[in-house]
C-alpha positions as a LaTeX table, in Angstrom:
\begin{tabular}{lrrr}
\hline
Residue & $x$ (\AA) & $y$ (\AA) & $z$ (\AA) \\
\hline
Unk1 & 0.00 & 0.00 & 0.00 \\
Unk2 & 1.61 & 3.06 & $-1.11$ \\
Unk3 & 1.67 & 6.25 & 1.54 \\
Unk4 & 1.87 & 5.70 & 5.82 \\
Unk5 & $-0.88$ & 6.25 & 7.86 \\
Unk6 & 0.62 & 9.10 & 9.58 \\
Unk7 & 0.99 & 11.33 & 6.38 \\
Unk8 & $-2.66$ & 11.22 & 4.88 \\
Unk9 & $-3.26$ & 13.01 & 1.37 \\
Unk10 & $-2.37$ & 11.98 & $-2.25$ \\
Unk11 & 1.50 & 11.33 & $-2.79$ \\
Unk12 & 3.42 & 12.61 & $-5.94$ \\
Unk13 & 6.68 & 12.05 & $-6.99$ \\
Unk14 & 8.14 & 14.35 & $-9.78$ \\
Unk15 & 11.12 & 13.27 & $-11.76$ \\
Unk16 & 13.47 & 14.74 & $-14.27$ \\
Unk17 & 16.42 & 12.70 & $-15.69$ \\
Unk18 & 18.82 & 13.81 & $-18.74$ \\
Unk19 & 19.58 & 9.89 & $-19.65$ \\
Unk20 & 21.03 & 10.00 & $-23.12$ \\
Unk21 & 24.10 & 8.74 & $-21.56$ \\
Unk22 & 22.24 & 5.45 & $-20.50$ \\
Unk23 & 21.48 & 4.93 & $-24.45$ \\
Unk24 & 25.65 & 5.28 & $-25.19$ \\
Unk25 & 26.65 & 3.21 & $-22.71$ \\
Unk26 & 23.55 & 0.55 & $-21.56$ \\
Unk27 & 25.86 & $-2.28$ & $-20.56$ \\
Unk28 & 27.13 & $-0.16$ & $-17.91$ \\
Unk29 & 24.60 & 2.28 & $-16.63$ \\
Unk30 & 21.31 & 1.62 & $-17.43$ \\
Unk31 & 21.37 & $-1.55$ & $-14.19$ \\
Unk32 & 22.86 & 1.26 & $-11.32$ \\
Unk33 & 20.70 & 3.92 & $-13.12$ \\
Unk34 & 17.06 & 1.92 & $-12.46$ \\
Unk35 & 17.92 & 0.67 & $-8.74$ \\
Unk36 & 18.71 & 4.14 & $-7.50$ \\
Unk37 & 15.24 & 5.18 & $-9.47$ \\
Unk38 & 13.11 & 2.21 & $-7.62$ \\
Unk39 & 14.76 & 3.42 & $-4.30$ \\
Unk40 & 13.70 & 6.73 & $-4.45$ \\
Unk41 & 10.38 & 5.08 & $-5.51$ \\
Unk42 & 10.67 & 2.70 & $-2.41$ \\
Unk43 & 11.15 & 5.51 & $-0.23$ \\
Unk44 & 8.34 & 8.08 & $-0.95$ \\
Unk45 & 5.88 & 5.65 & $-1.92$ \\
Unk46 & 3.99 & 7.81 & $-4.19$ \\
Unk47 & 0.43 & 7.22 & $-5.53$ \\
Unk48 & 0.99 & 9.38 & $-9.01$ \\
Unk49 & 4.89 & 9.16 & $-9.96$ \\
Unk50 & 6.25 & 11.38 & $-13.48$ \\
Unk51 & 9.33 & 10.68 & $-14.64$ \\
Unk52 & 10.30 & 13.54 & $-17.64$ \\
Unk53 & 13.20 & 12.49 & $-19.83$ \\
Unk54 & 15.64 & 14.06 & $-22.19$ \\
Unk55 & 17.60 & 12.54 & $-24.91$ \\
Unk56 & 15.87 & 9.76 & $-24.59$ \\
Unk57 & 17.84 & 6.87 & $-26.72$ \\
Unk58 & 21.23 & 8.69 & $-26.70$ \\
Unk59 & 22.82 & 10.78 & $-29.78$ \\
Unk60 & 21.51 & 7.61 & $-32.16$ \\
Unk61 & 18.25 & 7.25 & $-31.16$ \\
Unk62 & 17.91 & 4.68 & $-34.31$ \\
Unk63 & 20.83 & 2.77 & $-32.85$ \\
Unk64 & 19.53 & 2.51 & $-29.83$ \\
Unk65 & 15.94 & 1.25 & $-30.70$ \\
Unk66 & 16.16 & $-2.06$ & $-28.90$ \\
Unk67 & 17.68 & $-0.46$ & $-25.59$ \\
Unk68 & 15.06 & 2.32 & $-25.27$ \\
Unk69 & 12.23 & $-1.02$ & $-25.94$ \\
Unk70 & 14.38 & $-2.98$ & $-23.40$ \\
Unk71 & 14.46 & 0.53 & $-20.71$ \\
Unk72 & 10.32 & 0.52 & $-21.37$ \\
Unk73 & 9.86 & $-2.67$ & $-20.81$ \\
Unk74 & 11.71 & $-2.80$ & $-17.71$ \\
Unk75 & 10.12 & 0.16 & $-16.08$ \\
Unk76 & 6.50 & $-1.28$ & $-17.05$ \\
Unk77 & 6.97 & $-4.53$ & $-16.11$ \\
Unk78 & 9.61 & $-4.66$ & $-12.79$ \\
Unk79 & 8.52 & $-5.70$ & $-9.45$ \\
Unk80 & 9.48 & $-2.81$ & $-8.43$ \\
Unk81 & 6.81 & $-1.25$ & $-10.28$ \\
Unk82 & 3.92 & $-4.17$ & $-9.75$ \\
Unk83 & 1.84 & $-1.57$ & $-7.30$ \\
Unk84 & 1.41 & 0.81 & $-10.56$ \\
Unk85 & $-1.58$ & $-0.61$ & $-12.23$ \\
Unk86 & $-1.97$ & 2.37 & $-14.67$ \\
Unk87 & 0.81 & 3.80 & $-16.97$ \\
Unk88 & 1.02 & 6.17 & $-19.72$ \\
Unk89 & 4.26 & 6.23 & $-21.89$ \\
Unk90 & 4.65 & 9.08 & $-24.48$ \\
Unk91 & 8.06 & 8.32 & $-26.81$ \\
Unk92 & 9.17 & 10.85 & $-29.43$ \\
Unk93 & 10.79 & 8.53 & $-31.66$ \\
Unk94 & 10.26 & 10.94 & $-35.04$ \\
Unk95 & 14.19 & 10.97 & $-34.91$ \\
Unk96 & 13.99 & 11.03 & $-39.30$ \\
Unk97 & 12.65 & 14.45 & $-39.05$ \\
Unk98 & 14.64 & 17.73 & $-38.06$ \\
Unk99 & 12.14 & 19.79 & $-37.90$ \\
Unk100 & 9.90 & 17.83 & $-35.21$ \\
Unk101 & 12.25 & 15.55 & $-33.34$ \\
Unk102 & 12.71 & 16.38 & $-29.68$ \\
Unk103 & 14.14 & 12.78 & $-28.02$ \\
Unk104 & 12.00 & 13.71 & $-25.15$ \\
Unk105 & 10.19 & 10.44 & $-23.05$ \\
Unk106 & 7.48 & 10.90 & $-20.32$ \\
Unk107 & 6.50 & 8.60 & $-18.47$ \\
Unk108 & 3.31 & 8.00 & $-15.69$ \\
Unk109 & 2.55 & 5.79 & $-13.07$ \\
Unk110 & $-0.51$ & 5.53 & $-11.55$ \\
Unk111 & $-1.07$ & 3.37 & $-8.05$ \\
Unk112 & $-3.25$ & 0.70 & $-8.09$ \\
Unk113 & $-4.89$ & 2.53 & $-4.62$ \\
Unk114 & $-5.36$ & 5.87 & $-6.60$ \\
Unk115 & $-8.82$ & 5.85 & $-7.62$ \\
Unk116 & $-10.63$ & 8.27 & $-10.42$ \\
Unk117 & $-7.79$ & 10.00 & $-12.25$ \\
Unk118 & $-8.52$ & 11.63 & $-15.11$ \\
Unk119 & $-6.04$ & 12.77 & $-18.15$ \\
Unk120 & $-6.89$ & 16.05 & $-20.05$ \\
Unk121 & $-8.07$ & 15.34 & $-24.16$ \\
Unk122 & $-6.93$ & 18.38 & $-25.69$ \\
Unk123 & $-8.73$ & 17.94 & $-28.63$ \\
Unk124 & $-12.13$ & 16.99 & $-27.09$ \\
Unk125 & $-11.00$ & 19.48 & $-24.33$ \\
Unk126 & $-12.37$ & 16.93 & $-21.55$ \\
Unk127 & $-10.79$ & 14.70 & $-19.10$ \\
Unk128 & $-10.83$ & 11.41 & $-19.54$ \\
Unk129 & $-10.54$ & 8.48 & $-17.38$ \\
Unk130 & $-6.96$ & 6.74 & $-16.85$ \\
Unk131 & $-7.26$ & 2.83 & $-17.79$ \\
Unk132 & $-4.69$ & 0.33 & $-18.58$ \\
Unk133 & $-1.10$ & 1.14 & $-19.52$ \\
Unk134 & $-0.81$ & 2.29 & $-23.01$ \\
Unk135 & 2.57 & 3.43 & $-25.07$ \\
Unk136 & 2.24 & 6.06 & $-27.58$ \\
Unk137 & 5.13 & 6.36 & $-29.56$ \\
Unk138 & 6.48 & 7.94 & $-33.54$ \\
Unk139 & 4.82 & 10.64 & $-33.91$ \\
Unk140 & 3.15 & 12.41 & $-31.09$ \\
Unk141 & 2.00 & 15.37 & $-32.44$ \\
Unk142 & $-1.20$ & 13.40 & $-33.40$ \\
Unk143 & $-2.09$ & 12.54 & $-29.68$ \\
Unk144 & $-4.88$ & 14.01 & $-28.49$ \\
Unk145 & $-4.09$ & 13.97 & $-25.01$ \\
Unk146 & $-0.44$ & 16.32 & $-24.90$ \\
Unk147 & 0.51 & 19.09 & $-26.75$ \\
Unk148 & 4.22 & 18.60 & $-27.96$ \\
Unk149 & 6.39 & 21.54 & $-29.84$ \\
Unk150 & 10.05 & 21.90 & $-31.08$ \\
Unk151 & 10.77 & 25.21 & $-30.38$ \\
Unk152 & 11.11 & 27.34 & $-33.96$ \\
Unk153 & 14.22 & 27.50 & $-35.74$ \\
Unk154 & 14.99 & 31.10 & $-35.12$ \\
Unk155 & 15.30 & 30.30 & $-31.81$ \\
Unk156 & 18.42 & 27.93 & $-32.23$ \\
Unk157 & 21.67 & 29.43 & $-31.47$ \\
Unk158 & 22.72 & 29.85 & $-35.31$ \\
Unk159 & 19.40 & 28.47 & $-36.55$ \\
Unk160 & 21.13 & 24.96 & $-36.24$ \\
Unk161 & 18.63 & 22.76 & $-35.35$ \\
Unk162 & 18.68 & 20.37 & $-32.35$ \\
Unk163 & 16.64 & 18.39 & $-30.28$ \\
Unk164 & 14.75 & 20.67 & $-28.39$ \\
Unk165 & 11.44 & 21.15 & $-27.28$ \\
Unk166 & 8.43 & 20.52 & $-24.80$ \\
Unk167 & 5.44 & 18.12 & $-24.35$ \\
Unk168 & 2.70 & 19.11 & $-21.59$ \\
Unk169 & 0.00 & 16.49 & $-20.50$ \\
Unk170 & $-2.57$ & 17.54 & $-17.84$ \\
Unk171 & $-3.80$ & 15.68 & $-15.43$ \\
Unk172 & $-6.72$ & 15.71 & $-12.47$ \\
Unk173 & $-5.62$ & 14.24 & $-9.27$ \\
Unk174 & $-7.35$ & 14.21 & $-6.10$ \\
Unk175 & $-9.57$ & 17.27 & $-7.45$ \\
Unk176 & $-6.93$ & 19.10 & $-8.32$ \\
Unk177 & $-5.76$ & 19.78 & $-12.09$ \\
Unk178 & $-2.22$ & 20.76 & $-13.23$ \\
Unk179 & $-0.27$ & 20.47 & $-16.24$ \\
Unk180 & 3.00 & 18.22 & $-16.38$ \\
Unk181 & 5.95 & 19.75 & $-18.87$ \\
Unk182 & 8.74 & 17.69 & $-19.97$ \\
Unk183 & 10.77 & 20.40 & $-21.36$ \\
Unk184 & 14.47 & 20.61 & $-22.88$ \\
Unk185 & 16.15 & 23.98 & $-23.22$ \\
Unk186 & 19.52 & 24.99 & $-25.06$ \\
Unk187 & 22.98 & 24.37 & $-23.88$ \\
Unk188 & 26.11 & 25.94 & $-23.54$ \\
Unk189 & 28.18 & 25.30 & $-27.11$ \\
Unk190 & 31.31 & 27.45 & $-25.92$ \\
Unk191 & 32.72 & 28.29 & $-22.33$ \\
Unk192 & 34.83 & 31.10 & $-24.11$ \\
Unk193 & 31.76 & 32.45 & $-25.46$ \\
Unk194 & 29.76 & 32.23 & $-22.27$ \\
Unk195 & 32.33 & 33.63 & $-20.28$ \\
Unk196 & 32.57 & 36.63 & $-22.39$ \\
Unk197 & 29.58 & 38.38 & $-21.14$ \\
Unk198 & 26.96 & 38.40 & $-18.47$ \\
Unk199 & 24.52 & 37.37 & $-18.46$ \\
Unk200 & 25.82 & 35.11 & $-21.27$ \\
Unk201 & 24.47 & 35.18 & $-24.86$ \\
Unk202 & 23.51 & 31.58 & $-23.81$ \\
Unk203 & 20.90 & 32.28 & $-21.21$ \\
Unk204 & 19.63 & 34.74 & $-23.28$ \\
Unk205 & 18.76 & 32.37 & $-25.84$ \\
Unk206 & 17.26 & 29.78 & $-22.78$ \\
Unk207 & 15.03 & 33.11 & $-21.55$ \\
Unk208 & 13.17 & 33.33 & $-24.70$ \\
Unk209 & 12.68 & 29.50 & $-25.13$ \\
Unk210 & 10.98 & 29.61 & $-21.69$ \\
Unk211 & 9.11 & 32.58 & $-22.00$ \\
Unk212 & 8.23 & 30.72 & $-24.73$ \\
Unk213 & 6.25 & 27.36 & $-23.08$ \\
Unk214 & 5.13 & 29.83 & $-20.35$ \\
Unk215 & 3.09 & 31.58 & $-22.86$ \\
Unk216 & 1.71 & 28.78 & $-24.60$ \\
Unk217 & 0.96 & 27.02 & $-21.55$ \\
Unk218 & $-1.13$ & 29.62 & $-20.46$ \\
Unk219 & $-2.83$ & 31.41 & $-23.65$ \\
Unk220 & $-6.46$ & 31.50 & $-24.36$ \\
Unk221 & $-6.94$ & 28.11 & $-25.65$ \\
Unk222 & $-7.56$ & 25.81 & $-22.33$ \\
Unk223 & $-8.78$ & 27.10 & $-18.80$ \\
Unk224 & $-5.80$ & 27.96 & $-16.81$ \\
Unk225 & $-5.00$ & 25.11 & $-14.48$ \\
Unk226 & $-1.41$ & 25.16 & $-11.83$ \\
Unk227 & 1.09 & 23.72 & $-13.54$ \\
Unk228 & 5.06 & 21.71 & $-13.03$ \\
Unk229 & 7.62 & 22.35 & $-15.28$ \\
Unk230 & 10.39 & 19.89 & $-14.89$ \\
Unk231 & 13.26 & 18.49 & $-17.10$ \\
Unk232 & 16.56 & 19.57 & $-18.27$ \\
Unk233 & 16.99 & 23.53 & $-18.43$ \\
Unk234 & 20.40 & 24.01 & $-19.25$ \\
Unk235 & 20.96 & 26.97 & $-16.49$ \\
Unk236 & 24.15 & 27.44 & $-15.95$ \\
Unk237 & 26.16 & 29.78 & $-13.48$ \\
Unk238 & 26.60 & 33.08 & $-14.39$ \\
Unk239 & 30.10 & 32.16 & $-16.34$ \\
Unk240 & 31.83 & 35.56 & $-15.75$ \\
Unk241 & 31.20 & 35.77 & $-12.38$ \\
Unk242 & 32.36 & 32.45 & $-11.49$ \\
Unk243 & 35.68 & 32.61 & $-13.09$ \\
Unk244 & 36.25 & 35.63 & $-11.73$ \\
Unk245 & 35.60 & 34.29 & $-7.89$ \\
Unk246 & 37.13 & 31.17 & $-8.59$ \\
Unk247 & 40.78 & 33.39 & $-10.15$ \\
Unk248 & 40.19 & 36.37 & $-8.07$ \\
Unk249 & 44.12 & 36.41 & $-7.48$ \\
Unk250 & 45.01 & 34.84 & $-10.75$ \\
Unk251 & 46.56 & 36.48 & $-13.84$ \\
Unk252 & 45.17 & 35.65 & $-17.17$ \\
Unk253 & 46.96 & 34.13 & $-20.27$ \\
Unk254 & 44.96 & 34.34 & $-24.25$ \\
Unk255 & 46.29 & 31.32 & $-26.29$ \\
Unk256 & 44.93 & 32.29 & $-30.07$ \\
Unk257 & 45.06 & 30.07 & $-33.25$ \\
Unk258 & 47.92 & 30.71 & $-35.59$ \\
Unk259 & 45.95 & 31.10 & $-38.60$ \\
Unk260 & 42.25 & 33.19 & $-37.21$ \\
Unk261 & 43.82 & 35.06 & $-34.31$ \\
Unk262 & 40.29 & 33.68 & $-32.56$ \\
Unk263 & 40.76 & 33.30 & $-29.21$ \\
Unk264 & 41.05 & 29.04 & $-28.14$ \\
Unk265 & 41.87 & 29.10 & $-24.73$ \\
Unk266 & 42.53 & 31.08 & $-21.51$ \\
Unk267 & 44.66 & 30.12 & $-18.96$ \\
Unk268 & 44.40 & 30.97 & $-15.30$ \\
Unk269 & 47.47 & 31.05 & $-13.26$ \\
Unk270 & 48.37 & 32.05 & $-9.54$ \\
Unk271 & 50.50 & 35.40 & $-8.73$ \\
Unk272 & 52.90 & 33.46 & $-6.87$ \\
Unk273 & 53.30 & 30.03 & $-5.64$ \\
Unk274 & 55.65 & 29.48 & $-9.15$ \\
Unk275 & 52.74 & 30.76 & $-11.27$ \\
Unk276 & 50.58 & 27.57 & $-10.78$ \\
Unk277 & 47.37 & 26.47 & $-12.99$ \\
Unk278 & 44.30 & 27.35 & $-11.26$ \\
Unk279 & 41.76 & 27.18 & $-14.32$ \\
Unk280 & 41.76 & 26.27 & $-18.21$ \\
Unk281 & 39.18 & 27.26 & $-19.88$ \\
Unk282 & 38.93 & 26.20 & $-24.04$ \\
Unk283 & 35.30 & 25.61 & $-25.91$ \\
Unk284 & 34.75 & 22.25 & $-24.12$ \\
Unk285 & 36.81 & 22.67 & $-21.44$ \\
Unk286 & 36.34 & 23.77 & $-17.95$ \\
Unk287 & 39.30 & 22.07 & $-16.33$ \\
Unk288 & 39.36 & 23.89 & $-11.96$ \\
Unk289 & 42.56 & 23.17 & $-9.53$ \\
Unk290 & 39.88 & 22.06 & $-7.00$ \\
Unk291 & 36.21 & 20.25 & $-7.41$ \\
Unk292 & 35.77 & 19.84 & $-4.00$ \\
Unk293 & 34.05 & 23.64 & $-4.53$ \\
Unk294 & 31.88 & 22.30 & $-6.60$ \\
Unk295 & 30.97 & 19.69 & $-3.60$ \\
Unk296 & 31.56 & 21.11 & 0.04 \\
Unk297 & 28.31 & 21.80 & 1.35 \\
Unk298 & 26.93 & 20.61 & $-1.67$ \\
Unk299 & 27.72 & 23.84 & $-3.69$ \\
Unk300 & 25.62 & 25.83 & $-2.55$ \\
Unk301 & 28.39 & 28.86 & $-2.05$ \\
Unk302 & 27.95 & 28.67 & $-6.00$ \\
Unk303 & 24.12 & 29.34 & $-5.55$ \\
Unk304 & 24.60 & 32.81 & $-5.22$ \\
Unk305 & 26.07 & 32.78 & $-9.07$ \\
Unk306 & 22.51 & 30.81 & $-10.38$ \\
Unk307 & 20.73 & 33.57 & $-11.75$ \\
Unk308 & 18.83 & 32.44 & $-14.75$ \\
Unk309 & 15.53 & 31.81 & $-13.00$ \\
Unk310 & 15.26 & 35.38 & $-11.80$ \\
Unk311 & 14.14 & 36.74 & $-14.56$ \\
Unk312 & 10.59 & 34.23 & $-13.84$ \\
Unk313 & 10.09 & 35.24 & $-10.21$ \\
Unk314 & 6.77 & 36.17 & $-10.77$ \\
Unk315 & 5.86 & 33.17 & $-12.76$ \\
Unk316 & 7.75 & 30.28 & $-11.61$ \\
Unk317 & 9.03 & 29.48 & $-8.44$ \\
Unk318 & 11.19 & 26.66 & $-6.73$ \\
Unk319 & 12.21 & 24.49 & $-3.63$ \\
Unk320 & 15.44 & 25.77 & $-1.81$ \\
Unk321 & 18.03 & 23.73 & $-3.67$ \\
Unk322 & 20.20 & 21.79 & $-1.02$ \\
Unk323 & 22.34 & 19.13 & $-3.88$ \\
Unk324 & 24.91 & 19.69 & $-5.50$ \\
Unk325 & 25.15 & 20.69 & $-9.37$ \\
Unk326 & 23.64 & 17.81 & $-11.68$ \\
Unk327 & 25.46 & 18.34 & $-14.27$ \\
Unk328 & 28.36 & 17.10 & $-15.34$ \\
Unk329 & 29.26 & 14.02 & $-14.06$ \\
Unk330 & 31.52 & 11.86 & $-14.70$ \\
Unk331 & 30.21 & 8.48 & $-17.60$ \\
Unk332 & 32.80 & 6.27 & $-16.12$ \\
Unk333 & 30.98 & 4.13 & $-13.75$ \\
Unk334 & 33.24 & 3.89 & $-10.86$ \\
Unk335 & 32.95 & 7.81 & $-10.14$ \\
Unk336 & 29.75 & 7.94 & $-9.00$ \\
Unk337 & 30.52 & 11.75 & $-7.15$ \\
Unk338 & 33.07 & 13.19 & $-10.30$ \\
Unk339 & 32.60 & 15.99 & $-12.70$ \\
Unk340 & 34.05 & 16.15 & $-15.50$ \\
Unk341 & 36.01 & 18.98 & $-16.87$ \\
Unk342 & 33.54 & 20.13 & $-19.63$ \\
Unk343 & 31.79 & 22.19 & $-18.09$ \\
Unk344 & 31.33 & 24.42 & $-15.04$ \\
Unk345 & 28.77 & 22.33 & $-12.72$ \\
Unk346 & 25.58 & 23.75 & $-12.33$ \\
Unk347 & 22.24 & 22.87 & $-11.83$ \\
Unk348 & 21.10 & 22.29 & $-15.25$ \\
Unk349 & 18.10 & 19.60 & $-13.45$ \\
Unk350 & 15.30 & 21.17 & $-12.16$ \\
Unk351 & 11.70 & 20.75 & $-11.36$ \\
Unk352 & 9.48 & 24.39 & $-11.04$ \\
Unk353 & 5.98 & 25.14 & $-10.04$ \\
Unk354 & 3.43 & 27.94 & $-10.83$ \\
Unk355 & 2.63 & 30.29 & $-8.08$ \\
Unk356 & $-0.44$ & 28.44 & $-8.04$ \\
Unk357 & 1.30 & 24.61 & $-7.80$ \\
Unk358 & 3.11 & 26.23 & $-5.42$ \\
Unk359 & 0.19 & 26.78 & $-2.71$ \\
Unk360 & $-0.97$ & 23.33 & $-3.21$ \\
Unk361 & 2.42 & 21.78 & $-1.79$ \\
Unk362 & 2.76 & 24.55 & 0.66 \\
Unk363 & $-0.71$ & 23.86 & 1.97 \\
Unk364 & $-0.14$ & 20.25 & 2.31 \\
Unk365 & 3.32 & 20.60 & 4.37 \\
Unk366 & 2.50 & 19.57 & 8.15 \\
Unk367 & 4.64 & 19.08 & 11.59 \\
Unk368 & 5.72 & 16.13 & 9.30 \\
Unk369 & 8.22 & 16.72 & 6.37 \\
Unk370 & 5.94 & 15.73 & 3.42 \\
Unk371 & 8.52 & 17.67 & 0.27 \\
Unk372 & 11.69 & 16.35 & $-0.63$ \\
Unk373 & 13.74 & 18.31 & $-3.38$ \\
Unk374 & 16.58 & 16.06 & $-4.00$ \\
Unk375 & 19.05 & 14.48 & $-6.74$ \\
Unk376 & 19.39 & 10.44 & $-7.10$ \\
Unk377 & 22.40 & 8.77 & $-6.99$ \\
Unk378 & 24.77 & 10.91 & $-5.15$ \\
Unk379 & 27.32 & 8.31 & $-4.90$ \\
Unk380 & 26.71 & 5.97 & $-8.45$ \\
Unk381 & 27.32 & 6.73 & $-11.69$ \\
Unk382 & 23.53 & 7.68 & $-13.10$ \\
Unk383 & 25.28 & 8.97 & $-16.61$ \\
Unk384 & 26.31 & 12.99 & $-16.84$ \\
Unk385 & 23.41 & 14.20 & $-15.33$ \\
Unk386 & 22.01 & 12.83 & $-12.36$ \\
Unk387 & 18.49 & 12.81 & $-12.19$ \\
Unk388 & 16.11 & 15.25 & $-10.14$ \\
Unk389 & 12.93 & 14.89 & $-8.01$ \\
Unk390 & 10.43 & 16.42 & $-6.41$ \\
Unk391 & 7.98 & 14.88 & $-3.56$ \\
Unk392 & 4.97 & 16.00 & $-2.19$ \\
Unk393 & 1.58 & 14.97 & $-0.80$ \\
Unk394 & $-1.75$ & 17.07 & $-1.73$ \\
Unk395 & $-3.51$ & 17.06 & 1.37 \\
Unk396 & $-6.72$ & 15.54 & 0.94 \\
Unk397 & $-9.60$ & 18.15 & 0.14 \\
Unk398 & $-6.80$ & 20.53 & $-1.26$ \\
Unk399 & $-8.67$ & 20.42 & $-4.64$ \\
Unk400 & $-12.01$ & 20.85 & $-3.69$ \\
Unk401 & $-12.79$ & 24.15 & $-4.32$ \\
Unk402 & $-11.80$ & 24.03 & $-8.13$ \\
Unk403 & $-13.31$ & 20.32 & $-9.00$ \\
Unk404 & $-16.55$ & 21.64 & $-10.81$ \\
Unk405 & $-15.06$ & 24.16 & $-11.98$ \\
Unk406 & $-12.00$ & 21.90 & $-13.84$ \\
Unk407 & $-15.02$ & 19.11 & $-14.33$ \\
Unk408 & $-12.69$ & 16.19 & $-13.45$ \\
Unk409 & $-15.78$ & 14.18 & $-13.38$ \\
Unk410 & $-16.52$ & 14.30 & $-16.96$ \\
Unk411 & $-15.40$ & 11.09 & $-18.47$ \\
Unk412 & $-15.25$ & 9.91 & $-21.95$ \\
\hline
\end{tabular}
């Protein structure tokens, strides 16, 4: 039976994992990667479980065809999953077209205690009842029940496409409606170039994407419901700042290319104490004197350098992060707590609420702790990301007030 006595209400867990590297390297990860998933599961016991994926199948999604079938099946069928009666799976595997292909993967899990849940048609613009586990796979954009969208072309850095996007199901749970977004924003393509201004050109390019879903997730078209938006945001620290905390008594040295004069790599180096490295910095290369920064206290010195939410204050908020960066770890599987020198570590793994979402956890906290914001796998290697969750109760009669008015009882 799935919740304890002492914590009464309707328990949701919210997950967002970046897995492509489980697609690359299956052999190896995909086995650590699913028992630190069912332990979280173990633990909160939820009644309604999301998990939102991102590069789902890896760079070659057509290569990896019979691992992602192989991941499904396992997560449908495990004894670890035996309570969850219900399931929805929604795979964009449209990986021959450019212009629609995002590689995300959703995934729901409804208890078998959980009784009358109801999944928005956004066609028939009615809820429907939740039966049965289906999979709904190719090409998504013909499901009636989620809206999916690649972001347009103009928005790519360079107008280069790449697999990026957002799919929002909604969903009426214990009375209460709210949409679920899977989304996937733009990364970082050059430390030089992010560290050359701030905020960087990058986060610029991530503002508009997510002004973007905010918009469309709230325009005229469907009542406005509360609403999670969880998956793989790219945010990254404020590069300029960083670097120049992390070197504040370091000199700086310009290596440029022979031939272009462009600049390839800067090289941080103490005053004194015979002029040692303390930071490289090249395209892909973020290469510190000392990760344990990244770690102590789990990084949250750093926090004060995480600025690209700001800008949404108004419009989306978040749990007090208390992990360390998700991003990016270490693929070999015996350094489970590593990052690698790509990148500067950040929190690119996040799950956000509407103001609105936002009451309905607050109003369900008691004496009890009932929300967990957390990362999985702290110690194993879950791939270069490690997956982020979110778990909460809605405290029963929470969605009362707005049941007629969402008309969760009208089933099709």
């Amino acid at each position: 039976m799935a919740g304890k006595a002492a914590a009464p209400g309707t328990a949701v867990l919210l997950v967002t994992a970046n897995v492509g590297s489980l697609f690359d390297d299956p052999e190896n990860l995909q086995k650590n990667w699913l028992r630190e998933f069912y332990q979280v599961v173990h633990t909160h016991k939820p009644h309604f479980m999301a998990l939102h994926c991102q590069e789902f199948g890896g760079k070659n999604y057509e290569a990896s065809m019979s691992h992602v079938d192989k991941f499904v099946k396992e997560l449908l069928s495990s004894d670890a999953m035996k309570e969850y009666n219900r399931a929805r799976v929604y795979l964009d595997e449209n990986f021959k077209s450019q212009e629609h292909f995002t590689a995300l993967g959703s995934f729901y899990f409804l208890h078998e205690s959980l009784k009358n849940i109801y999944q928005f048609d956004f066609k028939a613009k009615k809820y429907k009842k939740v039966t049965g586990k289906e999979i709904y796979s190719d090409t998504l954009e013909s499901t009636p029940m989620l809206e999916k969208e690649k972001f347009p072309q103009d928005y790519f850095p360079e107008c280069k496409w790449s697999r990026k996007g957002f799919v929002r199901t909604r969903w009426c749970v214990a009375d209460c409606a709210f949409d679920l977004v899977n989304i996937h924003l733009f990364h970082d393509a050059s430390n030089l170039v992010a560290w050359e201004t701030s905020p960087s050109v990058y986060s610029g390019i991530r503002h508009k994407a997510l002004g973007y879903v905010l918009d469309r997730i709230i325009d005229q078209r469907f009542e406005k419901v509360s609403y999670f938006v969880f998956g793989d945001f790219n945010f990254r620290l404020d590069s300029k700042s960083v670097v120049e905390t992390l070197c504040t008594k370091a000199t700086m040295q310009t290596v440029r290319a022979a031939d272009t004069n462009e600049v390839v790599k800067l090289i941080f180096r103490e005053s004194d104490n015979d002029r040692k490295v303390v930071l490289q910095l090249e395209k892909k290369l973020f290469d510190y004197v000392n990760q344990e920064v990244f770690r102590d206290n789990n990084g949250t010195a750093l926090l004060e350098f995480d600025k690209e939410l700001s800008v949404f204050k108004d419009r989306l908020y978040e749990l007090d992060i208390s992990f360390p960066p998700s991003y990016p770890y270490s693929e070999d599987r015996g350094q489970g707590r590593q990052y690698m020198n790509t990148r500067c570590p950040a929190w690119c793994d996040r799950v956000l609420m509407s103001p609105s979402a936002r009451e309905l956890i607050l109003k369900s906290e008691s004496e009890e702790k009932v929300v967990t914001y957390d990362h999985i796998g702290p110690n194993v290697c879950m791939g270069d990301h490690k997956p982020v969750f979110l778990a909460f109760r809605i405290a029963p009669g929470a969605g009362k007030p707005h049941a007629r008015v969402h008309k969760c009882c009208v089933v099709q």
